mmCIF file with all atom_site columns, C-alpha atoms and ligand atoms in Angstrom:
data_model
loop_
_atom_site.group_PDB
_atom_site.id
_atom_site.type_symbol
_atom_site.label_atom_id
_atom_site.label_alt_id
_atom_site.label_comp_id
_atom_site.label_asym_id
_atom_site.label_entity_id
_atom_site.label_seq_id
_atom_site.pdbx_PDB_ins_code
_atom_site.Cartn_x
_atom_site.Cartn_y
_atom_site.Cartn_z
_atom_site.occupancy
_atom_site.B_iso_or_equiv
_atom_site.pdbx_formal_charge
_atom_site.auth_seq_id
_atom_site.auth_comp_id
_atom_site.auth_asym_id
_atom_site.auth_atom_id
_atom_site.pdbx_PDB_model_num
ATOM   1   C CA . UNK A 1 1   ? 152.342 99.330  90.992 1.00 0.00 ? 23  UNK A CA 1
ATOM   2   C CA . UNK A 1 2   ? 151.996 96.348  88.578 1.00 0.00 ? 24  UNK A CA 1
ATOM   3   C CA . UNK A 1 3   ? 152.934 96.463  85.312 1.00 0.00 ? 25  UNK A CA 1
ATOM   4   C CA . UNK A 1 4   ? 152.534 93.530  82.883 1.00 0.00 ? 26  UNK A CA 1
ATOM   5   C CA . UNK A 1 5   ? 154.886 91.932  80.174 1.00 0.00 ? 27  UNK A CA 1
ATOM   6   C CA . UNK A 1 6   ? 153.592 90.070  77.079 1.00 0.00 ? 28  UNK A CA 1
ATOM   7   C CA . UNK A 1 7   ? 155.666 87.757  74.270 1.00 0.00 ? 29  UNK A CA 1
ATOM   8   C CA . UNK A 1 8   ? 154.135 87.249  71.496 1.00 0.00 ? 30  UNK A CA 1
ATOM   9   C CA . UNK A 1 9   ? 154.342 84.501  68.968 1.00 0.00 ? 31  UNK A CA 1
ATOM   10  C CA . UNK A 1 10  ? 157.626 82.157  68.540 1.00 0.00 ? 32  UNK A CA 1
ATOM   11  C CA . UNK A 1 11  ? 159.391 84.802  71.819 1.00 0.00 ? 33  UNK A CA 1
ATOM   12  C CA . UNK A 1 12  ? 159.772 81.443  73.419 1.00 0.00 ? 34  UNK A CA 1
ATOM   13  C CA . UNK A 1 13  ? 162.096 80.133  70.917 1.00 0.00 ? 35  UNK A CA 1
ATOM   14  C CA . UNK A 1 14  ? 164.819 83.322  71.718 1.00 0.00 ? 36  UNK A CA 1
ATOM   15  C CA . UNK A 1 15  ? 168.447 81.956  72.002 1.00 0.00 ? 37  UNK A CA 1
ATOM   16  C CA . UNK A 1 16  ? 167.887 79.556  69.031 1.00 0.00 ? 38  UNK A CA 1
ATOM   17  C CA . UNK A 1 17  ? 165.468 81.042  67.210 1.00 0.00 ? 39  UNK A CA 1
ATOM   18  C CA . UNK A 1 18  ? 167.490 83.270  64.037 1.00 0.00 ? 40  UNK A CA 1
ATOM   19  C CA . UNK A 1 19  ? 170.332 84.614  66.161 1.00 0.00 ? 41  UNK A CA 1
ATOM   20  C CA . UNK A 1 20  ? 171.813 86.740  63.806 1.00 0.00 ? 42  UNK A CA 1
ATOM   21  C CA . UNK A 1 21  ? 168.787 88.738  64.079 1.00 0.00 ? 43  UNK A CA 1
ATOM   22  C CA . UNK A 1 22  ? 167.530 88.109  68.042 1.00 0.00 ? 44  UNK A CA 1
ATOM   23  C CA . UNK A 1 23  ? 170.623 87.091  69.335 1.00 0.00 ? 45  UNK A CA 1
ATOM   24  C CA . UNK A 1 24  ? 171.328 84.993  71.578 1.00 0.00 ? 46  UNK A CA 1
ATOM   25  C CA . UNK A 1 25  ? 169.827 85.453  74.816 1.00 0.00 ? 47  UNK A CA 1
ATOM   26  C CA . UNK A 1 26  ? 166.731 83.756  75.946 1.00 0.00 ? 48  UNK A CA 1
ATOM   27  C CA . UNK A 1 27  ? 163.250 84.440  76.876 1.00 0.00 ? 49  UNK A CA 1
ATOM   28  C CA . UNK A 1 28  ? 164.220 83.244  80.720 1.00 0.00 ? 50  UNK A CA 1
ATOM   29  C CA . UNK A 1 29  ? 167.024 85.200  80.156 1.00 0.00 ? 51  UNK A CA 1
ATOM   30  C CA . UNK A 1 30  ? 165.273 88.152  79.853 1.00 0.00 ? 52  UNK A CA 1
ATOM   31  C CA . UNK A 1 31  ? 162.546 87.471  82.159 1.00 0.00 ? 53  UNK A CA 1
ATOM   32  C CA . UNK A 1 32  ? 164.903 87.128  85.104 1.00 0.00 ? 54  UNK A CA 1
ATOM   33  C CA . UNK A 1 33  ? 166.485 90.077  84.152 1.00 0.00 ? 55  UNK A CA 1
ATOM   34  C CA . UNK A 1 34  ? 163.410 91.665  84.268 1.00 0.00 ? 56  UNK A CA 1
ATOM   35  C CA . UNK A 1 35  ? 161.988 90.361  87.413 1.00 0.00 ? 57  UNK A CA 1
ATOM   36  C CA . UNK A 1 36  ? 165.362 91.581  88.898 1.00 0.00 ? 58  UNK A CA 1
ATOM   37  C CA . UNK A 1 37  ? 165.030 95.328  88.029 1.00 0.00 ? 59  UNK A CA 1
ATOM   38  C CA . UNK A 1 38  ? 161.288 95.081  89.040 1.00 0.00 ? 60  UNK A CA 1
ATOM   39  C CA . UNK A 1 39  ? 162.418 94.250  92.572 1.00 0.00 ? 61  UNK A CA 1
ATOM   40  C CA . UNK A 1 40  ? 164.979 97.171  92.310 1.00 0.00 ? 62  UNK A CA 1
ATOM   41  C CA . UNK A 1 41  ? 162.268 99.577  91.160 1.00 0.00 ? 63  UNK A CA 1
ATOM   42  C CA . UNK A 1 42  ? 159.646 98.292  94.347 1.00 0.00 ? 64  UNK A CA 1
ATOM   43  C CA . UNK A 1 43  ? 157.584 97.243  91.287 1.00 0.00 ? 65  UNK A CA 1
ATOM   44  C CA . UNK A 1 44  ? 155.032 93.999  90.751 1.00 0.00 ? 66  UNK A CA 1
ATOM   45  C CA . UNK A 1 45  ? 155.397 91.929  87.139 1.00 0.00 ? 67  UNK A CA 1
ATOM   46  C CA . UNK A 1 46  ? 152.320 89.818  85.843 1.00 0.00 ? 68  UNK A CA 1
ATOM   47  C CA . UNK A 1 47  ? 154.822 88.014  82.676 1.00 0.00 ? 69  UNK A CA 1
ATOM   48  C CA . UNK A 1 48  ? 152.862 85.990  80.125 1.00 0.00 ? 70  UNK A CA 1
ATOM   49  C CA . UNK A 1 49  ? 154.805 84.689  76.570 1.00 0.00 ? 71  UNK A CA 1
ATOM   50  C CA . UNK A 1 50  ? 152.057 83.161  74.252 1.00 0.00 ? 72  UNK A CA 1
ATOM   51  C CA . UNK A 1 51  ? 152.027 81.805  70.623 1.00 0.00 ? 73  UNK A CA 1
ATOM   52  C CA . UNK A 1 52  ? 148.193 82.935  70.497 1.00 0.00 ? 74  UNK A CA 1
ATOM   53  C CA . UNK A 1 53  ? 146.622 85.741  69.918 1.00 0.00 ? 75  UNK A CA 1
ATOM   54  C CA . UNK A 1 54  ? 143.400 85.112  71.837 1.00 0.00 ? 76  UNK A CA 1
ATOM   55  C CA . UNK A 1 55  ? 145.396 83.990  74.931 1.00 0.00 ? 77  UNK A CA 1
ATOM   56  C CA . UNK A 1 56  ? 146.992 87.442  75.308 1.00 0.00 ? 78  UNK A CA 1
ATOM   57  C CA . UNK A 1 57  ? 143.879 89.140  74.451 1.00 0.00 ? 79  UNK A CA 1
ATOM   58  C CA . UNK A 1 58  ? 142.421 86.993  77.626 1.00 0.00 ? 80  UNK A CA 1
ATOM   59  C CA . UNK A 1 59  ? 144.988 87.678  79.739 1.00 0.00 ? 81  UNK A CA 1
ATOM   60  C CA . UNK A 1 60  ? 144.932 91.899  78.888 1.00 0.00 ? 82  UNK A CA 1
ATOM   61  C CA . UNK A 1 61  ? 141.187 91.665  79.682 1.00 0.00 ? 83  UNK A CA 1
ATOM   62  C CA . UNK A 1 62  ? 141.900 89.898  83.226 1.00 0.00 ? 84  UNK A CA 1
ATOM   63  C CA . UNK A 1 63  ? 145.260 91.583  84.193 1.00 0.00 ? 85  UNK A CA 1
ATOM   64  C CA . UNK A 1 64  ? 145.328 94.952  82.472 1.00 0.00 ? 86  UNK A CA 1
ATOM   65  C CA . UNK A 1 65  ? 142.505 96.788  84.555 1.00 0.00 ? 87  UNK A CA 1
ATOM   66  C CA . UNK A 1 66  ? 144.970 96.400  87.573 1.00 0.00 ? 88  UNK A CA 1
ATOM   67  C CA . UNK A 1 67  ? 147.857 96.885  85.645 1.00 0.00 ? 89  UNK A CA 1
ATOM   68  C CA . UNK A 1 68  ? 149.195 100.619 85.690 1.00 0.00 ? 90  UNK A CA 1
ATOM   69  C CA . UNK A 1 69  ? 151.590 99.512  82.571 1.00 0.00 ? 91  UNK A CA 1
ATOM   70  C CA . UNK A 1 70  ? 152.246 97.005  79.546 1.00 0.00 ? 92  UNK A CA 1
ATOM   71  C CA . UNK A 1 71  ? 155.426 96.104  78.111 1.00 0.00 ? 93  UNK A CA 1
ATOM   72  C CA . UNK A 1 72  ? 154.939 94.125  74.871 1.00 0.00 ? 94  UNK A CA 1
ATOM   73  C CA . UNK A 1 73  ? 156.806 92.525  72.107 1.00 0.00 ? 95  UNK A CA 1
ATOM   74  C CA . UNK A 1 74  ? 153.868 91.605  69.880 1.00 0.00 ? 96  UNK A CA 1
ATOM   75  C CA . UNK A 1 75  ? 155.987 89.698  67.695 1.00 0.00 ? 97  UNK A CA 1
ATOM   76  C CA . UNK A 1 76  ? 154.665 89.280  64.170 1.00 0.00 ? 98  UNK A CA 1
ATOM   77  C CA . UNK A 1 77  ? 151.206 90.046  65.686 1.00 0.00 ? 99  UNK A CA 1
ATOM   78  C CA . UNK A 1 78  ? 152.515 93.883  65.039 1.00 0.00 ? 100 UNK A CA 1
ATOM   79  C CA . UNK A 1 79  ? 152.059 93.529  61.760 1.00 0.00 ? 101 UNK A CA 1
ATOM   80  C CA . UNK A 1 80  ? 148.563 92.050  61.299 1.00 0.00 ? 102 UNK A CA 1
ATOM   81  C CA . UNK A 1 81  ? 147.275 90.966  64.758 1.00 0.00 ? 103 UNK A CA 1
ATOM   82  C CA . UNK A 1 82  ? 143.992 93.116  64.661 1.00 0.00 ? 104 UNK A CA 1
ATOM   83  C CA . UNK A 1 83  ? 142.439 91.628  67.666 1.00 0.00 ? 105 UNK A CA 1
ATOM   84  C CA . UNK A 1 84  ? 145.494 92.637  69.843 1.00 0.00 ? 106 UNK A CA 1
ATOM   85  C CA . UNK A 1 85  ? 145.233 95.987  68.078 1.00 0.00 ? 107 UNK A CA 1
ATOM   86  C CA . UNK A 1 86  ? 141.716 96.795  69.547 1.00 0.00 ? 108 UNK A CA 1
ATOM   87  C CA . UNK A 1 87  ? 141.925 94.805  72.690 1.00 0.00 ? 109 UNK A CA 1
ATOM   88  C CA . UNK A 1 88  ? 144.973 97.172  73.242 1.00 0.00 ? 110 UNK A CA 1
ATOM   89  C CA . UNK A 1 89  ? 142.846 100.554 72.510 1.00 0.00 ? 111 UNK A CA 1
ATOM   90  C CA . UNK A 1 90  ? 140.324 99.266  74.791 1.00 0.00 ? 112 UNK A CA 1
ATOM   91  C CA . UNK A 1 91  ? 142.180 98.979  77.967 1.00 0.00 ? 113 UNK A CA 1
ATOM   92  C CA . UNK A 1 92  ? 143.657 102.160 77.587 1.00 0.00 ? 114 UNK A CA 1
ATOM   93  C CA . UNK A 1 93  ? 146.469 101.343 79.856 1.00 0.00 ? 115 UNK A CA 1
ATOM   94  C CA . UNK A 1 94  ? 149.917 102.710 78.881 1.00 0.00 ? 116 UNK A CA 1
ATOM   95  C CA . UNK A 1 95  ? 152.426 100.488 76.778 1.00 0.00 ? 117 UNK A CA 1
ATOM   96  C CA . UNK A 1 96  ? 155.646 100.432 75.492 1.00 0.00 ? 118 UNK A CA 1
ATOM   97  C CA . UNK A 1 97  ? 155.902 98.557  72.771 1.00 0.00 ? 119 UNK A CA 1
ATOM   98  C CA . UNK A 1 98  ? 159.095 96.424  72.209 1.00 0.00 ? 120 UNK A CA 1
ATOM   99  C CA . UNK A 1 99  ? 161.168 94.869  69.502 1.00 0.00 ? 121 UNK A CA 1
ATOM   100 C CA . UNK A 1 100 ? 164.446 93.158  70.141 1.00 0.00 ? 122 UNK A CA 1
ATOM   101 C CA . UNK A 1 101 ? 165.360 93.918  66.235 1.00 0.00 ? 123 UNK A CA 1
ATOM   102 C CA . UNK A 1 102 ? 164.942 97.078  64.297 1.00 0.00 ? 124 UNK A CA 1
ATOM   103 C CA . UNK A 1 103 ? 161.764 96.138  62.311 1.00 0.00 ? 125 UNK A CA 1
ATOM   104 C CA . UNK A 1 104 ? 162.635 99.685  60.095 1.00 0.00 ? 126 UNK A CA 1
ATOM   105 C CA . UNK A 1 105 ? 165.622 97.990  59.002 1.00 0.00 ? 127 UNK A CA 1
ATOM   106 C CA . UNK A 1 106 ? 164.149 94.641  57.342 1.00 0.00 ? 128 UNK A CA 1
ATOM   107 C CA . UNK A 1 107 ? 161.600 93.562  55.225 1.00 0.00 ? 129 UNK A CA 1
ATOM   108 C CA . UNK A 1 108 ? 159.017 96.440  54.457 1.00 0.00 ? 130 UNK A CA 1
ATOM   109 C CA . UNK A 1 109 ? 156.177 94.415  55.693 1.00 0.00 ? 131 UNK A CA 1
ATOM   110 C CA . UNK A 1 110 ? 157.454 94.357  59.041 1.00 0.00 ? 132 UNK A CA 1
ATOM   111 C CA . UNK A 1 111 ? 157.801 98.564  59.280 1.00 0.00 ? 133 UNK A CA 1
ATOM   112 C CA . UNK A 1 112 ? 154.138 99.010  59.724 1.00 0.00 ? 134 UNK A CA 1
ATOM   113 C CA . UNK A 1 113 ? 153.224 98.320  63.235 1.00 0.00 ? 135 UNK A CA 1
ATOM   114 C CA . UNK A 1 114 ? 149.335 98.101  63.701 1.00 0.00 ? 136 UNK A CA 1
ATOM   115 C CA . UNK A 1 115 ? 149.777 98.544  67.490 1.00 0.00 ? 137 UNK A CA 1
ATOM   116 C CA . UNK A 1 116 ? 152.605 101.550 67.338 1.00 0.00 ? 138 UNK A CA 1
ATOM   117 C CA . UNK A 1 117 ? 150.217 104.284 66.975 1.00 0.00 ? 139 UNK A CA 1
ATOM   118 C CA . UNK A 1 118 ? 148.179 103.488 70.360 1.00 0.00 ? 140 UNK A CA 1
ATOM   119 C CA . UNK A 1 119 ? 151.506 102.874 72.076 1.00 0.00 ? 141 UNK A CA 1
ATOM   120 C CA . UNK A 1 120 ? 153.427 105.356 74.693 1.00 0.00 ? 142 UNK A CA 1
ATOM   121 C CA . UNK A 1 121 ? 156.423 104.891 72.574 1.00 0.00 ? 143 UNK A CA 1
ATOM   122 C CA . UNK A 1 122 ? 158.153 102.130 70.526 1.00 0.00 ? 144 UNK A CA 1
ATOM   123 C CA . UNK A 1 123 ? 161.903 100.983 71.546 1.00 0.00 ? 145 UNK A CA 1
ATOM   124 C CA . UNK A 1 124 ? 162.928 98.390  68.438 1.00 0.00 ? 146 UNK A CA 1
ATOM   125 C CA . UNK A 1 125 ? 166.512 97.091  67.836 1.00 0.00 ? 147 UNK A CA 1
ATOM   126 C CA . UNK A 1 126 ? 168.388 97.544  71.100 1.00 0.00 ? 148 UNK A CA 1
ATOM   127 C CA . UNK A 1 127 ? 167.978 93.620  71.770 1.00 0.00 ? 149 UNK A CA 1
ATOM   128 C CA . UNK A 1 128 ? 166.901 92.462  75.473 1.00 0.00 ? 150 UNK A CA 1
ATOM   129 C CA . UNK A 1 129 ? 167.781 95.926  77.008 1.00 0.00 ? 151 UNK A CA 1
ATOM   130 C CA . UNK A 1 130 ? 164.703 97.411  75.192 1.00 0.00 ? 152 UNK A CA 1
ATOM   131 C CA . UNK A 1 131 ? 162.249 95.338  77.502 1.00 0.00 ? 153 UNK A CA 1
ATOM   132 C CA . UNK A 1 132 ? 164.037 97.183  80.339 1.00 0.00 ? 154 UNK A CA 1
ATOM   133 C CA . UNK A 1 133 ? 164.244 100.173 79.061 1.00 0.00 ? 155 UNK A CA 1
ATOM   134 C CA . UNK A 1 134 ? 160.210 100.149 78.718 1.00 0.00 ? 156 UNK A CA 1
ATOM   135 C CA . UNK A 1 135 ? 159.832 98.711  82.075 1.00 0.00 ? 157 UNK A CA 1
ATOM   136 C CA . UNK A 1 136 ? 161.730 101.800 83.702 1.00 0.00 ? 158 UNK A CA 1
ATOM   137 C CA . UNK A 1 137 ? 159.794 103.991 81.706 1.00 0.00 ? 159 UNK A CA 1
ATOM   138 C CA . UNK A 1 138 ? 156.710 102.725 83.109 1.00 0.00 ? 160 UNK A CA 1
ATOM   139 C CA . UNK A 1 139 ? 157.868 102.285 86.244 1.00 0.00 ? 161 UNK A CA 1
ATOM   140 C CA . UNK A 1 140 ? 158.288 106.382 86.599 1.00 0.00 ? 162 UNK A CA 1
ATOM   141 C CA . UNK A 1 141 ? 154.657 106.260 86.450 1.00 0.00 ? 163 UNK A CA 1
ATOM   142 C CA . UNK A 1 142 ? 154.731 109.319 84.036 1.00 0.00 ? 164 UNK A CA 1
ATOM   143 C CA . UNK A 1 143 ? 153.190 109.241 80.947 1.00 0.00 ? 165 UNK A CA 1
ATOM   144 C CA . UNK A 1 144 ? 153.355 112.770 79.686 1.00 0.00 ? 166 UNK A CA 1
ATOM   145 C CA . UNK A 1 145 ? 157.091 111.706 78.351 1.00 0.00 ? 167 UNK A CA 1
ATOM   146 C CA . UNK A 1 146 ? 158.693 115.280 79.933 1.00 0.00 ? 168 UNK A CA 1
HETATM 147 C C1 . LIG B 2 .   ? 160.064 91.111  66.640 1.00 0.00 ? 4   LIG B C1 1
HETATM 148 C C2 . LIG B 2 .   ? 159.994 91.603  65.188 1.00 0.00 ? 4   LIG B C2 1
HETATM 149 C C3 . LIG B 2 .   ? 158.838 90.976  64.452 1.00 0.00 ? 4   LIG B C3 1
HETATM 150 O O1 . LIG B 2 .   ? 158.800 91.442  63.099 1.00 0.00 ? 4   LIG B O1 1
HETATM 151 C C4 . LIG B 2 .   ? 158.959 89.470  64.438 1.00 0.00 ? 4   LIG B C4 1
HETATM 152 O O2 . LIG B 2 .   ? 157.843 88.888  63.818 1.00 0.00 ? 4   LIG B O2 1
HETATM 153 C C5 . LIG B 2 .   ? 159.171 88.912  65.805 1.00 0.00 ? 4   LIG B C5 1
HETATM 154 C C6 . LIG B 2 .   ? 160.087 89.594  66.709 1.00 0.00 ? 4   LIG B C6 1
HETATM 155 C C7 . LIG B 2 .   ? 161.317 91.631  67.368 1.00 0.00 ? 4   LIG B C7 1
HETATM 156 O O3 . LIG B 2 .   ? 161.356 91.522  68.595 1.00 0.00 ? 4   LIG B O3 1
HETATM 157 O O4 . LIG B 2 .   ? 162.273 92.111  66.738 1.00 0.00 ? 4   LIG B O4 1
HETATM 158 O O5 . LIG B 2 .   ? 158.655 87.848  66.143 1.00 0.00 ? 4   LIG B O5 1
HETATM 159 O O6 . LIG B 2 .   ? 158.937 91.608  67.339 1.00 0.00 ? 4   LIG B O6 1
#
């Protein structure tokens, strides 16, 4: 099973980057966390972090039809990336998408989530343990969420 794990834009700055908001742990942080309960759960990672829209939408289009799962923080991209919105419905692979703060609970522009209504489920403000919440989600290979 391979499931794949996107960052959007500015992810890469986590640790410095606002950390009464993201805290303070960083993107490698969370990566090798990740890559340690993949091993644990006998499953494959494909991890890409990119400031650019059209670089995730490439790497979907090459990864995602051998991917059984996504796990994405779109970043601000949930809020207006449009691209990543369609490129998501298109694949039709399952996602769970992630945000390390509760987007419900600051500014009203970031509660609408253009990619939330294609996703599996949303986890948003439990800080780095959402990502690994998602992945062991996914990694149950259900997707009927009983
Ligand atoms: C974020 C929330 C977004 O609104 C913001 O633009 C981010 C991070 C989060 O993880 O809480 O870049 O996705």
């Amino acid at each position: 099973m391979k499931i794949l794990v996107v960052h959007g834009p500015n992810l890469n700055l986590l640790g410095q980057r606002e950390p009464a908001v993201y805290g303070t742990t960083t993107l490698a942080e969370i990566d090798g966390a990740l890559l340690k309960r993949s091993e644990e759960l006998g499953v494959e990672l494909s991890i890409l972090q990119s400031n650019s829209e059209g670089a995730i939408i490439d790497f979907l289009h090459r990864e995602a039809p051998s991917a059984q799962g996504i796990v994405i923080n779109p970043g601000a991209l949930t809020h207006y990336g449009l691209s990543l919105r369609d490129a998501l419905a298109a694949l039709a692979v399952p996602f769970v998408e992630v945000h390390l703060s509760n987007i419900y609970a600051r500014e009203k522009w970031r509660h609408r989530s253009l990619t939330a209504p294609l996703a599996r489920g949303q986890i948003s403000g439990l800080g780095w343990r959402g990502y690994i919440m998602a992945l062991e989600f996914l990694a149950e290979g259900r997707h009927d969420g009983k």
